[in-house]
mmCIF file of C-alpha atoms in Angstrom:
data_model
loop_
_atom_site.group_PDB
_atom_site.id
_atom_site.type_symbol
_atom_site.label_atom_id
_atom_site.label_comp_id
_atom_site.label_asym_id
_atom_site.label_seq_id
_atom_site.Cartn_x
_atom_site.Cartn_y
_atom_site.Cartn_z
ATOM 1 C CA MET A 281 49.977 84.476 -112.613
ATOM 2 C CA ILE A 282 48.225 82.432 -109.943
ATOM 3 C CA ASP A 283 50.108 80.305 -107.429
ATOM 4 C CA ILE A 284 48.158 78.002 -105.138
ATOM 5 C CA TYR A 285 49.739 76.332 -102.125
ATOM 6 C CA LYS A 286 47.808 73.466 -100.588
ATOM 7 C CA ALA A 287 49.204 71.937 -97.416
ATOM 8 C CA SER A 288 48.153 70.638 -94.026
ATOM 9 C CA ALA A 289 48.310 72.517 -90.723
ATOM 10 C CA GLY A 290 51.808 73.218 -89.441
ATOM 11 C CA SER A 291 53.504 72.477 -92.753
ATOM 12 C CA GLY A 292 54.895 75.983 -93.313
ATOM 13 C CA LYS A 293 52.229 77.605 -95.512
ATOM 14 C CA THR A 294 52.566 81.003 -93.844
ATOM 15 C CA PHE A 295 56.365 80.836 -94.123
ATOM 16 C CA THR A 296 56.130 79.992 -97.832
ATOM 17 C CA LEU A 297 53.435 82.550 -98.647
ATOM 18 C CA ALA A 298 55.309 85.312 -96.800
ATOM 19 C CA ARG A 299 58.534 84.426 -98.655
ATOM 20 C CA GLU A 300 56.795 84.509 -102.035
ATOM 21 C CA TYR A 301 55.079 87.803 -101.191
ATOM 22 C CA ILE A 302 58.381 89.355 -100.109
ATOM 23 C CA LYS A 303 60.097 88.063 -103.251
ATOM 24 C CA PHE A 304 57.403 89.620 -105.404
ATOM 25 C CA ILE A 305 57.592 93.065 -103.802
ATOM 26 C CA LEU A 306 61.415 93.174 -103.680
ATOM 27 C CA GLY A 307 61.863 92.726 -107.399
ATOM 28 C CA HIS A 308 60.662 91.325 -110.682
ATOM 29 C CA LYS A 309 61.541 88.793 -113.363
ATOM 30 C CA ASN A 310 63.521 90.122 -116.303
ATOM 31 C CA GLU A 311 63.132 89.083 -119.945
ATOM 32 C CA GLN A 312 65.330 86.032 -119.366
ATOM 33 C CA GLY A 313 63.089 84.859 -116.509
ATOM 34 C CA LEU A 314 65.628 85.725 -113.799
ATOM 35 C CA TYR A 315 64.738 87.729 -110.714
ATOM 36 C CA GLU A 316 66.174 91.236 -110.315
ATOM 37 C CA LEU A 317 65.909 93.547 -107.323
ATOM 38 C CA ASN A 318 64.063 96.827 -107.728
ATOM 39 C CA ARG A 319 66.394 99.767 -108.313
ATOM 40 C CA PRO A 320 67.716 101.407 -105.119
ATOM 41 C CA GLY A 321 65.695 104.468 -104.162
ATOM 42 C CA SER A 322 62.714 103.380 -106.242
ATOM 43 C CA THR A 323 59.189 103.291 -104.877
ATOM 44 C CA PRO A 324 58.189 99.654 -105.186
ATOM 45 C CA SER A 325 54.483 99.123 -105.720
ATOM 46 C CA GLY A 326 54.426 95.351 -106.102
ATOM 47 C CA HIS A 327 52.147 95.042 -103.076
ATOM 48 C CA ARG A 328 49.422 96.738 -105.148
ATOM 49 C CA ASN A 329 49.483 93.852 -107.596
ATOM 50 C CA VAL A 330 49.282 90.945 -105.159
ATOM 51 C CA LEU A 331 46.226 89.448 -103.534
ATOM 52 C CA ALA A 332 47.076 86.841 -100.940
ATOM 53 C CA MET A 333 44.202 84.835 -99.459
ATOM 54 C CA THR A 334 44.011 82.613 -96.417
ATOM 55 C CA PHE A 335 41.207 80.820 -94.613
ATOM 56 C CA THR A 336 41.137 82.587 -91.253
ATOM 57 C CA ASN A 337 41.458 86.124 -89.906
ATOM 58 C CA LYS A 338 44.182 84.863 -87.574
ATOM 59 C CA ALA A 339 46.235 83.590 -90.539
ATOM 60 C CA THR A 340 45.687 86.899 -92.354
ATOM 61 C CA GLU A 341 47.047 88.910 -89.427
ATOM 62 C CA GLU A 342 49.920 86.476 -88.907
ATOM 63 C CA MET A 343 50.959 86.751 -92.556
ATOM 64 C CA LYS A 344 50.791 90.563 -92.573
ATOM 65 C CA SER A 345 52.818 90.722 -89.368
ATOM 66 C CA ARG A 346 55.395 88.274 -90.672
ATOM 67 C CA ILE A 347 55.870 90.132 -93.960
ATOM 68 C CA ILE A 348 56.368 93.468 -92.205
ATOM 69 C CA HIS A 349 58.669 91.928 -89.588
ATOM 70 C CA GLU A 350 60.825 90.088 -92.133
ATOM 71 C CA LEU A 351 61.132 93.147 -94.377
ATOM 72 C CA ALA A 352 62.228 95.127 -91.312
ATOM 73 C CA VAL A 353 64.771 92.445 -90.360
ATOM 74 C CA LEU A 354 66.124 92.312 -93.934
ATOM 75 C CA ALA A 355 66.337 96.124 -93.949
ATOM 76 C CA GLY A 356 68.084 96.223 -90.566
ATOM 77 C CA CYS A 357 65.226 98.282 -89.093
ATOM 78 C CA GLU A 358 63.955 95.844 -86.449
ATOM 79 C CA ARG A 359 65.098 97.155 -83.085
ATOM 80 C CA ASP A 360 66.799 94.739 -80.696
ATOM 81 C CA TRP A 361 66.698 91.964 -83.283
ATOM 82 C CA GLU A 362 70.019 90.188 -83.687
ATOM 83 C CA ARG A 363 69.138 87.139 -85.785
ATOM 84 C CA LYS A 364 69.109 87.320 -89.554
ATOM 85 C CA SER A 365 65.953 86.623 -91.495
ATOM 86 C CA PRO A 366 65.334 82.979 -92.411
ATOM 87 C CA TYR A 367 64.564 84.281 -95.915
ATOM 88 C CA GLU A 368 67.834 86.154 -96.447
ATOM 89 C CA ASP A 369 70.027 83.407 -97.909
ATOM 90 C CA GLU A 370 67.411 82.185 -100.365
ATOM 91 C CA LEU A 371 66.472 85.717 -101.456
ATOM 92 C CA CYS A 372 70.145 86.595 -102.030
ATOM 93 C CA ARG A 373 70.473 83.441 -104.127
ATOM 94 C CA VAL A 374 67.281 84.089 -106.131
ATOM 95 C CA PHE A 375 68.111 87.759 -106.773
ATOM 96 C CA ARG A 376 71.847 87.062 -107.189
ATOM 97 C CA CYS A 377 72.713 89.910 -104.832
ATOM 98 C CA THR A 378 74.528 90.734 -101.617
ATOM 99 C CA SER A 379 72.853 91.019 -98.218
ATOM 100 C CA GLU A 380 73.491 94.769 -98.358
ATOM 101 C CA ALA A 381 71.698 95.182 -101.702
ATOM 102 C CA LEU A 382 68.841 93.032 -100.416
ATOM 103 C CA GLY A 383 68.646 95.249 -97.310
ATOM 104 C CA VAL A 384 68.344 98.403 -99.419
ATOM 105 C CA ALA A 385 65.563 96.864 -101.516
ATOM 106 C CA ALA A 386 63.803 95.627 -98.363
ATOM 107 C CA LYS A 387 63.948 99.100 -96.811
ATOM 108 C CA ASP A 388 62.451 100.685 -99.955
ATOM 109 C CA ALA A 389 59.742 98.006 -100.118
ATOM 110 C CA LEU A 390 58.906 98.360 -96.415
ATOM 111 C CA ARG A 391 58.643 102.143 -96.686
ATOM 112 C CA SER A 392 56.396 101.860 -99.738
ATOM 113 C CA LEU A 393 54.223 99.213 -98.084
ATOM 114 C CA LEU A 394 53.741 101.202 -94.878
ATOM 115 C CA TYR A 395 52.995 104.474 -96.687
ATOM 116 C CA ASP A 396 50.436 102.687 -98.866
ATOM 117 C CA PHE A 397 49.154 100.260 -96.237
ATOM 118 C CA SER A 398 45.540 100.320 -97.445
ATOM 119 C CA ARG A 399 46.705 98.556 -100.625
ATOM 120 C CA PHE A 400 48.465 95.772 -98.633
ATOM 121 C CA SER A 401 45.884 93.148 -99.523
ATOM 122 C CA ILE A 402 45.877 89.908 -97.594
ATOM 123 C CA SER A 403 42.385 88.678 -96.872
ATOM 124 C CA THR A 404 40.312 85.638 -96.149
ATOM 125 C CA ILE A 405 38.661 83.907 -99.067
ATOM 126 C CA ASP A 406 35.166 84.742 -97.826
ATOM 127 C CA SER A 407 35.951 88.446 -97.310
ATOM 128 C CA PHE A 408 37.403 88.623 -100.825
ATOM 129 C CA PHE A 409 34.225 87.201 -102.371
ATOM 130 C CA ARG A 410 32.076 89.435 -100.160
ATOM 131 C CA TRP A 411 34.067 92.420 -101.482
ATOM 132 C CA CYS A 412 33.526 91.197 -105.059
ATOM 133 C CA CYS A 413 29.759 90.961 -104.557
ATOM 134 C CA ALA A 414 29.585 94.398 -102.989
ATOM 135 C CA HIS A 415 31.831 96.210 -105.472
ATOM 136 C CA LEU A 416 31.433 94.322 -108.720
ATOM 137 C CA PRO A 417 27.730 93.547 -108.979
ATOM 138 C CA THR A 418 26.846 92.057 -112.317
ATOM 139 C CA ARG A 419 24.088 89.801 -113.486
ATOM 140 C CA GLN A 420 26.596 87.018 -113.956
ATOM 141 C CA MET A 421 28.168 87.261 -110.495
ATOM 142 C CA CYS A 422 25.644 88.289 -107.888
ATOM 143 C CA GLN A 423 23.276 91.030 -106.916
ATOM 144 C CA PRO A 424 24.149 93.311 -104.015
ATOM 145 C CA ILE A 425 22.523 91.974 -100.867
ATOM 146 C CA MET A 426 23.579 94.602 -98.352
ATOM 147 C CA LEU A 427 20.533 95.513 -96.255
ATOM 148 C CA LEU A 428 20.367 97.695 -93.201
ATOM 149 C CA SER A 429 17.758 96.916 -90.574
ATOM 150 C CA LEU A 430 17.111 99.325 -87.718
ATOM 151 C CA THR A 431 14.902 98.364 -84.797
ATOM 152 C CA THR A 432 13.968 100.755 -82.047
ATOM 153 C CA GLY A 433 12.688 98.171 -79.611
ATOM 154 C CA ARG A 434 9.158 99.564 -79.661
#
């Protein structure tokens, strides 16, 4: 499934993308098309199956930070944070669950994400295509163009 969000600056793209990412790693759709939370105590690996792309490195870092922060808030793990997550009500509605059940799922997802951080893939569009050219060289796509040039100044 591919979802594309196109919007102007300041319209809430990062908020929306972070919410969708969190929704994806907290649960799944069942056979009836309804969202269900992952089982308590499970090791969610949804982050391994999501590639989120943005235009700038700044947006990439902001989205990663927001996802981790909001999962921590939902899980009750964010120290000295007293406000509830702006995602909580909608996620409880979508998953048809209590805040407590959502918190358990968020804690499991956060733990899984942090222990497997190298698979937390949010990148810029250009870095994604650069990775494709470097790791998936085919005649149809592109030839590897990585060259190393050393100069000694002599």
